[in-house]
Coordinates of C-alpha atoms in Angstrom, one line a residue:
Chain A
X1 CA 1.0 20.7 102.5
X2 CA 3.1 23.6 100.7
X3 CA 3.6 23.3 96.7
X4 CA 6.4 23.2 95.3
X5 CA 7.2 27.1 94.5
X6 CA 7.1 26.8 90.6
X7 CA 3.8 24.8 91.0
X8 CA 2.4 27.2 93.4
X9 CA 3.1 30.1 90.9
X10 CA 1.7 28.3 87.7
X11 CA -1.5 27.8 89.9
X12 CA -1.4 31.3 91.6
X13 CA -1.1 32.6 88.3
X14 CA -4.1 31.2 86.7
X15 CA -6.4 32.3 89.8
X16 CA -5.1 35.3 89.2
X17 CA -6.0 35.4 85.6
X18 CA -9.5 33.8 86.2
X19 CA -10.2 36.2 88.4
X20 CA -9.3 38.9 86.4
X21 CA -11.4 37.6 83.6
X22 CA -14.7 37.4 85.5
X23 CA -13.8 41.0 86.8
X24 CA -14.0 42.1 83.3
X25 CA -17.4 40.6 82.9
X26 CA -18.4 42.2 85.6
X27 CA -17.3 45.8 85.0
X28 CA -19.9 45.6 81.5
X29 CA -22.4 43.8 83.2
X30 CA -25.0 44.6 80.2
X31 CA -23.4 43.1 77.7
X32 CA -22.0 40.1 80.0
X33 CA -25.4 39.3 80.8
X34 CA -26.7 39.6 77.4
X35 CA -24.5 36.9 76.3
X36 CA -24.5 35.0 79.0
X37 CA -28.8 35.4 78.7
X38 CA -28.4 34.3 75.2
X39 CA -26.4 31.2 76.3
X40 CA -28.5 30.2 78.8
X41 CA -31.9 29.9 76.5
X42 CA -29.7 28.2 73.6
X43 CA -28.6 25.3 76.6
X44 CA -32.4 25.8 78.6
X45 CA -33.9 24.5 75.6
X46 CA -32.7 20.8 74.7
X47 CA -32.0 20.8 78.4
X48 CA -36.1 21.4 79.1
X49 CA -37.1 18.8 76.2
X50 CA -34.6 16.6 78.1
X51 CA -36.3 16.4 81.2
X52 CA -39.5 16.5 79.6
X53 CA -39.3 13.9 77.8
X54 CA -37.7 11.8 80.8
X55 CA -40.9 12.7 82.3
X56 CA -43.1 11.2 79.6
X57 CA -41.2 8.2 79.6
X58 CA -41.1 7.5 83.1
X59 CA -45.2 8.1 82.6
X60 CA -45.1 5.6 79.7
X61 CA -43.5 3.1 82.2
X62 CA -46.2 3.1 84.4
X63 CA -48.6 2.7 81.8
X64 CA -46.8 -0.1 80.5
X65 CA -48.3 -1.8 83.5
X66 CA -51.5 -0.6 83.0
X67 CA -52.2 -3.5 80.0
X68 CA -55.9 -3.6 79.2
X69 CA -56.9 -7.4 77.7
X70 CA -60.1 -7.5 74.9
X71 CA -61.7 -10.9 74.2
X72 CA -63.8 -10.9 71.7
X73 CA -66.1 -14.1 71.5
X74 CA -67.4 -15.9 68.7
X75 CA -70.8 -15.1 67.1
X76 CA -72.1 -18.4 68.3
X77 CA -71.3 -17.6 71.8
X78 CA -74.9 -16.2 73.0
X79 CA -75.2 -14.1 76.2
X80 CA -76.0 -16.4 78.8
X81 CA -72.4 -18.1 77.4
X82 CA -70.8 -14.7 77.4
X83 CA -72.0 -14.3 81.3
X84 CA -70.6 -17.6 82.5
X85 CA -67.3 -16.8 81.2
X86 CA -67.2 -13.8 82.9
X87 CA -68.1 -15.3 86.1
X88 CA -65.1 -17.8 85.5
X89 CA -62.6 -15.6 84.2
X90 CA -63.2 -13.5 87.4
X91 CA -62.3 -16.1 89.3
X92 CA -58.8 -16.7 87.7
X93 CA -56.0 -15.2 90.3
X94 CA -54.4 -13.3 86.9
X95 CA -57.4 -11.3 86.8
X96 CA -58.2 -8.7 88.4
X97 CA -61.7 -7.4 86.8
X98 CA -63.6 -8.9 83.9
X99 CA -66.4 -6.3 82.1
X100 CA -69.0 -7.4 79.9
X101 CA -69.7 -5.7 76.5
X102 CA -72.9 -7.0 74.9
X103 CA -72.8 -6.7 71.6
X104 CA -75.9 -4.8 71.7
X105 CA -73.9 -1.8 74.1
X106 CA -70.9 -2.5 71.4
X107 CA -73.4 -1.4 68.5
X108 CA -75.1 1.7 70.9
X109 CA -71.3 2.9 71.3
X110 CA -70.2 2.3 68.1
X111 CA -73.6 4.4 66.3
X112 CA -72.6 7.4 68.9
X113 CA -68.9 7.5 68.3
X114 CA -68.5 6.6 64.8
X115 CA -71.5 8.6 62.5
X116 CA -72.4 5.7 61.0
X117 CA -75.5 5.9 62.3
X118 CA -77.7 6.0 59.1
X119 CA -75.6 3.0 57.8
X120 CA -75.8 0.6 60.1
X121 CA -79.6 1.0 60.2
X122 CA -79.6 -0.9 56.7
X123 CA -77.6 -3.9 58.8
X124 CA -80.6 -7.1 59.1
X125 CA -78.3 -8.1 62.5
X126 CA -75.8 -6.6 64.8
X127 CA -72.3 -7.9 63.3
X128 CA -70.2 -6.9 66.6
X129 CA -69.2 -9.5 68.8
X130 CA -69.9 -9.3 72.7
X131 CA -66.7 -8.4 74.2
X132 CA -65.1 -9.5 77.4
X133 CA -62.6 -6.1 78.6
X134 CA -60.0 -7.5 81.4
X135 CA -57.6 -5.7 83.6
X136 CA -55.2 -8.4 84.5
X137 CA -54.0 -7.8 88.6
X138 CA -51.1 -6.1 89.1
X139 CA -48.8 -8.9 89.8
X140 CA -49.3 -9.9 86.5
X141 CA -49.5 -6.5 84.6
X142 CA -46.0 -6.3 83.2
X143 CA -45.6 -6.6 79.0
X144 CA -44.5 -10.3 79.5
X145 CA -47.1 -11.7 81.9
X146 CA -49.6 -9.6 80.6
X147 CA -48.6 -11.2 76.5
X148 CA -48.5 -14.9 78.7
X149 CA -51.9 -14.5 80.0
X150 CA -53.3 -13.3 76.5
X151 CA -52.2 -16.5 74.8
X152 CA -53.7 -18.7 77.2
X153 CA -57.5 -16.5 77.1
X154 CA -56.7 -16.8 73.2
X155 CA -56.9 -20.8 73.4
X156 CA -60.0 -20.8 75.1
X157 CA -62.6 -22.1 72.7
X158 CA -65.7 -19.2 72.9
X159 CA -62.9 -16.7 72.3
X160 CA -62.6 -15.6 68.4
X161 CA -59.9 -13.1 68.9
X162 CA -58.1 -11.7 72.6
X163 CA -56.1 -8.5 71.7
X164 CA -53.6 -7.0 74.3
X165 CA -53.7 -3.2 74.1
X166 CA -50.7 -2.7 74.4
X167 CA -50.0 -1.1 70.9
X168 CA -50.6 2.3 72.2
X169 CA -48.3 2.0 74.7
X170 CA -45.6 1.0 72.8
X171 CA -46.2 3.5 70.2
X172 CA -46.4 6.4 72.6
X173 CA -42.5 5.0 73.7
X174 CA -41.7 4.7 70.5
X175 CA -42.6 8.4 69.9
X176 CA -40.6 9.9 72.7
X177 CA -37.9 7.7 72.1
X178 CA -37.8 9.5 69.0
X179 CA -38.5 12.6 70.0
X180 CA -35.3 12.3 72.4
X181 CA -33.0 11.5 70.0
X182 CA -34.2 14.3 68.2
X183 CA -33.2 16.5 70.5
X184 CA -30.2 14.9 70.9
X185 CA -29.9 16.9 67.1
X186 CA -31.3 20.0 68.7
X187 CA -28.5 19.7 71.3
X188 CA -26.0 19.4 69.1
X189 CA -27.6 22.8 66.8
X190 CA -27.6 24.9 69.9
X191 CA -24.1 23.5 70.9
X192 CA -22.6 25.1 68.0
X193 CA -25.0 28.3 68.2
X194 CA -23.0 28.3 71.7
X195 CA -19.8 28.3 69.9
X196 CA -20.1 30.8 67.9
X197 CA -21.6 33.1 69.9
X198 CA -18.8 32.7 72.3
X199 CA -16.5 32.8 70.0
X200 CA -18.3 35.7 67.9
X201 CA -18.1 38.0 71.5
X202 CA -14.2 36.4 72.2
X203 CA -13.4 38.0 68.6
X204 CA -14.9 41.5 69.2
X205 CA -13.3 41.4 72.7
X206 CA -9.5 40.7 71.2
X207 CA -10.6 43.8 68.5
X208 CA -11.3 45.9 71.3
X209 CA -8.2 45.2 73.4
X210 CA -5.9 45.1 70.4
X211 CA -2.9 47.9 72.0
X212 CA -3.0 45.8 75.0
X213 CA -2.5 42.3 73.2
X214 CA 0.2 44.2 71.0
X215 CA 1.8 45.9 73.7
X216 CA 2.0 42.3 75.8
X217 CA 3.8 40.8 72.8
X218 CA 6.1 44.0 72.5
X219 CA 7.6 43.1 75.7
X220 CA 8.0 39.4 75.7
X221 CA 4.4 37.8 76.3
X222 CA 4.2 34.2 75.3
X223 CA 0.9 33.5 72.7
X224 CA -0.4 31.1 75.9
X225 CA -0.6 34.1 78.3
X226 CA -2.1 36.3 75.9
X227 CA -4.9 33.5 75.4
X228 CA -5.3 32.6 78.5
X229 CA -7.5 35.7 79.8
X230 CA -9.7 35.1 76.7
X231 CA -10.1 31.0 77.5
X232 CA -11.0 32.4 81.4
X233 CA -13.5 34.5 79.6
X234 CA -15.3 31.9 77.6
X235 CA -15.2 29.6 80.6
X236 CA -17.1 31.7 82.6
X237 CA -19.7 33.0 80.1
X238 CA -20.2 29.4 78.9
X239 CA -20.4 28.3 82.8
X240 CA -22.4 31.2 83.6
X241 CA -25.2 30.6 80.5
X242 CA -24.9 26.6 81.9
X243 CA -26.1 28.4 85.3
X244 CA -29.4 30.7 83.9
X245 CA -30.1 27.7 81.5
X246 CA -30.9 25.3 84.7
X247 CA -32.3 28.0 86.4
X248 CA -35.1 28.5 83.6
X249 CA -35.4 24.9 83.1
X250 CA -36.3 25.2 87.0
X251 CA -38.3 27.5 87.0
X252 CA -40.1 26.3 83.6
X253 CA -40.9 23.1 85.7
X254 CA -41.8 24.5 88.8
X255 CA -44.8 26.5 86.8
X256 CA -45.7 23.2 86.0
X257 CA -45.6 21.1 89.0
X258 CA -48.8 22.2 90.5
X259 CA -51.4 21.7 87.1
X260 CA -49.4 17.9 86.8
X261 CA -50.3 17.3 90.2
X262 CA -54.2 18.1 89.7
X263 CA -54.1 16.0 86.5
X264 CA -52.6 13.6 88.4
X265 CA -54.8 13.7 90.8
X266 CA -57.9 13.6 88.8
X267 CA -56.6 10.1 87.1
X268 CA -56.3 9.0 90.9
X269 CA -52.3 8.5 90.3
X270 CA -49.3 9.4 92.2
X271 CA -46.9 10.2 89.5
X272 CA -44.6 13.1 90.4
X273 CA -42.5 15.7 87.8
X274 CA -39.3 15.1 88.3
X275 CA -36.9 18.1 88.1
X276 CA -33.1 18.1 87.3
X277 CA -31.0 15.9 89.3
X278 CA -27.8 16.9 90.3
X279 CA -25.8 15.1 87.8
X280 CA -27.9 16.8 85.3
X281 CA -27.4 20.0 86.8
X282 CA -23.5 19.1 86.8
X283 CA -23.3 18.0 83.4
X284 CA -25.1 20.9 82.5
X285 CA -22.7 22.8 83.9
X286 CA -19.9 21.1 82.2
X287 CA -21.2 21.4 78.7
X288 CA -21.9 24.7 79.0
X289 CA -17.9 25.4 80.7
X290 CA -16.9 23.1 77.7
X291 CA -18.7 24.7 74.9
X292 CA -17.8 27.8 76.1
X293 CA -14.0 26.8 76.5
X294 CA -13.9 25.6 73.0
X295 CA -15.8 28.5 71.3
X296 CA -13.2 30.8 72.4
X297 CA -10.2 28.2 72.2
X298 CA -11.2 28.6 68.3
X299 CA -11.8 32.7 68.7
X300 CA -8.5 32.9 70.2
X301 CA -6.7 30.6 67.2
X302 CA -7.9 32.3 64.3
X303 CA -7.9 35.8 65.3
X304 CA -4.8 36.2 68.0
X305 CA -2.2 35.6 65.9
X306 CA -3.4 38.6 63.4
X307 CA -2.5 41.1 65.9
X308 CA 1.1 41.9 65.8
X309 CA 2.6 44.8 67.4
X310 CA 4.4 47.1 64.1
Chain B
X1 CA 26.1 42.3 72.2
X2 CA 24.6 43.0 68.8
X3 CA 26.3 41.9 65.9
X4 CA 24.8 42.6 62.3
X5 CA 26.4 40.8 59.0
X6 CA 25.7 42.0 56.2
X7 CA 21.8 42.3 57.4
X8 CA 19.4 43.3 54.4
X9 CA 15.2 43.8 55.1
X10 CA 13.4 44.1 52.4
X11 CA 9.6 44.5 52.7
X12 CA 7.1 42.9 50.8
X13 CA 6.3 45.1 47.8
X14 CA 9.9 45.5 47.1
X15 CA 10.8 48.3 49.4
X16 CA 14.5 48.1 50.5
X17 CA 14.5 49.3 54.2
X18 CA 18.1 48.0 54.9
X19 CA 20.7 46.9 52.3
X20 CA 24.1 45.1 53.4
X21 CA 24.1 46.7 57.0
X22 CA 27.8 45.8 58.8
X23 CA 26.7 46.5 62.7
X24 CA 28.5 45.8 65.8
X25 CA 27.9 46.5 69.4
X26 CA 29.8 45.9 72.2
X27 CA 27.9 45.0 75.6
X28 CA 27.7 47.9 77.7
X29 CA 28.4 50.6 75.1
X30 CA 26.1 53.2 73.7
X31 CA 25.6 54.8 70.5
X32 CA 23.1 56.8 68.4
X33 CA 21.5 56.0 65.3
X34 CA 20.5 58.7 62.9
X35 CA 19.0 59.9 59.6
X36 CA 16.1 61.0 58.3
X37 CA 12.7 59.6 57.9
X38 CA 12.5 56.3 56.3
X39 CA 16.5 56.0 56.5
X40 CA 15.6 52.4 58.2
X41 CA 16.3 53.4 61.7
X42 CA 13.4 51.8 62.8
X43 CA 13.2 48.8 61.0
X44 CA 16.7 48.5 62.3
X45 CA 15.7 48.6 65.8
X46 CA 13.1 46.3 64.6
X47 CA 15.2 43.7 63.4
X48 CA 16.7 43.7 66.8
X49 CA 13.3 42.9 68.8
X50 CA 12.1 40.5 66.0
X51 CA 9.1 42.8 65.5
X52 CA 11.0 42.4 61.4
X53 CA 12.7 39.5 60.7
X54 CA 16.0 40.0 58.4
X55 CA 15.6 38.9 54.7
X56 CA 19.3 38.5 53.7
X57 CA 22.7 38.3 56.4
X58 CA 22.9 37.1 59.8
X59 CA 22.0 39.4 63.3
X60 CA 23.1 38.5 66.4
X61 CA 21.7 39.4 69.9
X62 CA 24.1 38.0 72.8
X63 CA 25.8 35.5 70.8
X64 CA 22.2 34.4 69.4
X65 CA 21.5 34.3 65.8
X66 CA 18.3 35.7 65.5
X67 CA 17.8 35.3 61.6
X68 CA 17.0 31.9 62.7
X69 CA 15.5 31.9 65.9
X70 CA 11.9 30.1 65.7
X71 CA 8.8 31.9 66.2
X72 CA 8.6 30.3 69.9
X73 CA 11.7 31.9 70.6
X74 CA 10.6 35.3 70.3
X75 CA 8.9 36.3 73.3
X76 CA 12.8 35.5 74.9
X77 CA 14.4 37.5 73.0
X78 CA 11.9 40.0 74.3
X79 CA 12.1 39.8 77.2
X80 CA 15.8 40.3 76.9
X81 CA 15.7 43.6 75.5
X82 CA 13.7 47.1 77.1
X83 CA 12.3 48.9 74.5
X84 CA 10.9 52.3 74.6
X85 CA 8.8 54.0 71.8
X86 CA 8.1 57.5 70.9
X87 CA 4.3 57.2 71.3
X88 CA 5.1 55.4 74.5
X89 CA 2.4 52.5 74.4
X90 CA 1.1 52.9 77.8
X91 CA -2.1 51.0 78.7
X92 CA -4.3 53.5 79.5
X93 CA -7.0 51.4 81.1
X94 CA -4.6 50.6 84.0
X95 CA -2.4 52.5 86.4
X96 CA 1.2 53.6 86.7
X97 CA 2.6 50.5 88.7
X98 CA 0.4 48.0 86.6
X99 CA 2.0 49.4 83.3
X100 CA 5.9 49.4 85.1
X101 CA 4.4 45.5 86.3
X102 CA 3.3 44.0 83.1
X103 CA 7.0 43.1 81.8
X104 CA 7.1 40.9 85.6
X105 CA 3.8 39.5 85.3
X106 CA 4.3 38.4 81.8
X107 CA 7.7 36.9 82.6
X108 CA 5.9 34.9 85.9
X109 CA 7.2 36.8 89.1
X110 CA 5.8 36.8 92.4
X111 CA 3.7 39.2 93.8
X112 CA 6.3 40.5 96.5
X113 CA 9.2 40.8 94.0
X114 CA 7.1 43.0 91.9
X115 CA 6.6 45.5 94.0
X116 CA 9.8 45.8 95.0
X117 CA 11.2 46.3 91.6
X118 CA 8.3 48.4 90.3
X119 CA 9.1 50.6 93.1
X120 CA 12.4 50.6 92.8
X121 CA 12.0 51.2 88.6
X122 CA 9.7 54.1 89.0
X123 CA 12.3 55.9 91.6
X124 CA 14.9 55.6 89.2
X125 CA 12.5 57.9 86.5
X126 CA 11.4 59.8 89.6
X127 CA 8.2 58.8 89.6
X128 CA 7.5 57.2 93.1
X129 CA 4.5 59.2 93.9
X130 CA 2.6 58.6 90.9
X131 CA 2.0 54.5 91.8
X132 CA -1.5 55.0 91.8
X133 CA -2.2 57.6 88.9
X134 CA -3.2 56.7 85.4
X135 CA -1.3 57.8 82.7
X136 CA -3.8 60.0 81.3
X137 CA -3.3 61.7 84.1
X138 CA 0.0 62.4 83.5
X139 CA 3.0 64.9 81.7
X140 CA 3.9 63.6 77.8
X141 CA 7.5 63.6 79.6
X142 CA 6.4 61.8 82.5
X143 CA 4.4 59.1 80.4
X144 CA 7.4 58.7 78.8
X145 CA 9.5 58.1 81.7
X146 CA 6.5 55.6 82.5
X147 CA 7.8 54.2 79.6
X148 CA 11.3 53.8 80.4
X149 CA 10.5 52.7 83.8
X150 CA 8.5 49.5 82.4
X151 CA 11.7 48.9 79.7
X152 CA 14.2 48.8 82.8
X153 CA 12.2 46.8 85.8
X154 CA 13.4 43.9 84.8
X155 CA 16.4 44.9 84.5
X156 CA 17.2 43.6 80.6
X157 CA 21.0 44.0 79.2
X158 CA 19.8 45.9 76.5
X159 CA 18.0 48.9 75.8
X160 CA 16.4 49.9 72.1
X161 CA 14.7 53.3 72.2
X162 CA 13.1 54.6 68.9
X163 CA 12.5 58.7 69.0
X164 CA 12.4 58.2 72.6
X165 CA 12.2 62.1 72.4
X166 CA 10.5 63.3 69.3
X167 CA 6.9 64.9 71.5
X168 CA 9.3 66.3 74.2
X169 CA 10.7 70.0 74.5
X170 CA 14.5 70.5 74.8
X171 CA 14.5 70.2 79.0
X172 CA 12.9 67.1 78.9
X173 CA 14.8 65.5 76.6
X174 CA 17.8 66.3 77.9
X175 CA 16.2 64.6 81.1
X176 CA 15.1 61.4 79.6
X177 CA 19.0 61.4 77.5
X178 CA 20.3 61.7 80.7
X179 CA 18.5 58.9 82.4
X180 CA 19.5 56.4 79.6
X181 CA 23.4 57.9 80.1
X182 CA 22.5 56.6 83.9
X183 CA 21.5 53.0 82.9
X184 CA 24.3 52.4 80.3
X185 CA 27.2 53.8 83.2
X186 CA 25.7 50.5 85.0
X187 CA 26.3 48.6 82.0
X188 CA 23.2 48.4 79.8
X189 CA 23.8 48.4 76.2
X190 CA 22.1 51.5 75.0
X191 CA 21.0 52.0 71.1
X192 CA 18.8 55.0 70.9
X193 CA 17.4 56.2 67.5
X194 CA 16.9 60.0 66.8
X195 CA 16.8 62.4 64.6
X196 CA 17.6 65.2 67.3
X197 CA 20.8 66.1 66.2
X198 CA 21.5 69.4 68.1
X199 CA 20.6 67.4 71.2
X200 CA 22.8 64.4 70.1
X201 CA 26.2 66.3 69.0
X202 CA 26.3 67.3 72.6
X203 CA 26.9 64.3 74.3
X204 CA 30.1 61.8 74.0
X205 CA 28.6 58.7 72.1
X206 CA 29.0 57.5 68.5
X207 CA 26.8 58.3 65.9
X208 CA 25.4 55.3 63.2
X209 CA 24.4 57.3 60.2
X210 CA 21.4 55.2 58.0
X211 CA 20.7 56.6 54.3
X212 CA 18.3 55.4 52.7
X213 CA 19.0 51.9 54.0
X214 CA 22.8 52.1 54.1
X215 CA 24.8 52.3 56.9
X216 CA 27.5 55.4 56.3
X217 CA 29.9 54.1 59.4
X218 CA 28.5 50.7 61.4
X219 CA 31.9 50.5 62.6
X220 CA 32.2 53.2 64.5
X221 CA 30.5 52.2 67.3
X222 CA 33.1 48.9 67.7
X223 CA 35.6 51.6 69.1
X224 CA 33.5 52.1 71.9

């Protein structure tokens, strides 16, 4: 299909004009890519913590399933009690292992990881509880069933207290949904450290081509194809930095897939590092267009109109 | 073509650069505008191009009032007029045919019509072989028929040239006089300020005398 011949121009034009534009970059390619360099960490940075912190939480997930139940048992509950109850709970289909903690291992663990040593010497008995640990089976591992099963172990009548862990958990979610948000701040910081350095290069580019812009007005040029050359230019740079950002953010995370997957391995799990996905990559690639876009949109309004040709 | 009433330019700071100028040009004539430095030529030609915009009385371009035409307006009125300059204002970063091209670009032609006219403008100044040179490279008089060439490819009705010969020697100028005798004999409006006055009182047009902001005979040039 042919375009209209007006259309075609207006489009022709603009080619033209991107073109043009990305030809100048490339005839200073030192300070081109200095910019664009400086572009690129300011958007590799919230971009990394991004997908970092996706990472975490998508480790967090998992863990989530991962709920560890503790019973403790009353006092009067003596260890032949303790035993039986371990037989039975193992045979409940929620459960998938049930682990014993005398209270006499409970005190031994306690002296070596607390330093209390000395202290609890002076005790006449051992004032820890025996301790039934549970892994509930995987079909009943998720926060709800998990919280279900806890409340019916807490009825039982040798149990003084059952405690899901799941604090921990939650807490470590909480913490990266924090930290996400905060980079969401970050984001925005470095956005407008993208601005202005567009716009800051955008400024010392319509200094330096100040008789040209002049001599375009002299002889009829409108104020949008003056600007347009300098929005191309900001475009690209800001596309450009988008383009080194992912690339470091690539790279970043390929140095760390291979230590992930021995730590991983050591804890017997398959959890993998996910890298960007394309829509990332593509909205990276927008902001950074955008950002770039708009930092020179502003160069071009404050500054083009205080060159006029005498 | 232009028309001035009673046009006065005062700049800030006070300085009167025009005061009360009668002015009237028909289309197709040709006249000179003299005096010394500071008489206001400039600022007259100027006023024209809305590089100044009048302070007091009306101008007219083509029927157009320019005292009120809006900012947006301005490129138009441009684009309307070729205007040549002592110092030239070539781009120097960019070749002969780009510099004679930049009036068509700006104004949105196609690539095949630009060549053709660019061609065609640069024959006219007798610079066809020199497409592809830079203007660095060139003559002060051939830089300024460079110049000229970019004021006439689009072919405007009107043609404003300020000391269009003030860094030439007498042979070129007489050149570059005679190529702007060429373009108003096919009926472009030619308003040319100098201060070249043995090189002027040889050659058939009217004078416009400024002093110190006054116009001596504006009138003059309506008999032509």
């Amino acid at each position: 299909m042919r375009l209209p011949r007006p259309v075609h121009n207006y489009f022709a034009r603009h080619a033209q004009v991107a073109l043009n534009s990305l030809g100048r970059l490339y005839r200073a390619p030192l300070a081109s890519l200095m910019t664009v360099a400086v572009i690129g960490i300011a958007l590799a940075l919230p971009a990394g913590l991004y997908l970092l912190t996706g990472n975490l939480q998508k480790l967090g997930a998992r863990w989530d399933g991962g709920a560890n139940l503790s019973l403790f048992l009353q006092h009067s509950v003596d260890l032949d009690q303790a035993r039986a109850l371990r037989q039975r709970l193992a045979g409940w289909p929620e459960i998938d292992t049930v682990h014993l903690i005398t209270p006499e291992q409970a005190l031994a663990e306690f002296r070596e990881a607390s330093g209390f040593g000395q202290t609890l010497d002076l005790l006449d008995e051992n004032p820890l509880p025996a301790v039934l640990a549970i892994r509930p089976d995987a079909a009943h591992a998720s926060a709800h069933a998990a919280a279900a099963l806890t409340e019916r172990l807490r009825a039982l009548p040798e149990v003084e207290l059952a405690q899901l862990d799941l604090q921990w958990v939650k807490r470590f979610n909480a913490i990266v949904d924090m930290v996400r948000r905060g980079i969401w701040v970050l984001a925005a910081l470095l956005g407008l450290a993208v601005l202005l350095i567009v716009g800051n290069t955008i400024r010392l580019e319509i200094q330096n081509r100040r008789e040209e812009i002049e001599i375009t007005k002299l002889i009829g040029a409108t104020s949008g194809f003056i600007r347009r050359p300098f929005l191309y230019t900001g475009f690209w740079y800001g596309l450009f930095g988008a383009l080194g950002g992912a690339l470091v953010v690539q790279l970043a995370f390929l140095q760390l897939l291979e230590p992930v997957q021995r730590l991983v391995g050591l804890y017997q799990s398959s959890f993998s590092l996910d890298m960007l996905s394309a829509g990332e990559f593509l909205a990276l690639l927008t902001g950074g267009a955008s950002l770039g876009l708009l930092g020179a949109w502003i160069a071009v309004g404050r500054h083009l109109s205080a060159v006029e040709p005498q | 073509m232009i028309r001035f009433d009673n046009v006065s330019k005062r700049y800030p700071g006070g300085k009167d650069a025009l005061q009360a100028v009668n002015l009237h040009m028909e289309a197709g004539s040709m006249a000179f505008l003299t005096g010394h430095s500071g008489a206001g030529k400039s600022t007259l030609l100027k006023l024209i191009a809305l590089l100044e915009r009048t302070t007091r009385g009306q101008l007219f371009l083509d029927g157009e009032n320019l005292s009120r035409a809006p900012k947006r307006r301005v490129p138009m009125v441009r684009r309307k007029i070729g205007m040549i300059f002592q110092n030239h204002r070539l781009l120097f970063d960019r070749t002969v045919f780009d510099n004679v091209a930049l009036p068509l670009v700006i104004a949105g032609y196609r690539h095949q019509d630009i060549g053709r006219r660019v061609r065609a403008a640069l024959d006219k100044v007798g610079l066809l072989g020199q497409e592809r040179a830079f203007p660095i490279t060139l003559s002060g008089g051939e830089q300024q028929r460079v110049g000229i060439a970019r004021a006439v490819v689009n072919k405007p009705r009107l043609l404003l040239a300020d000391e269009p010969t003030g860094n030439l020697d007498p042979d070129l100028s007489r050149d570059i006089m005679h190529l702007f005798e060429q373009f108003n004999q096919v009926g472009v409006t030619v308003l040319i300020a100098s201060h070249d006055l043995d090189l002027i009182s040889r050659m058939p047009y009217p004078r416009l005398r400024l002093e110190q902001g006054r116009l001596l005979n504006g009138d003059g040039a309506a008999a032509q």
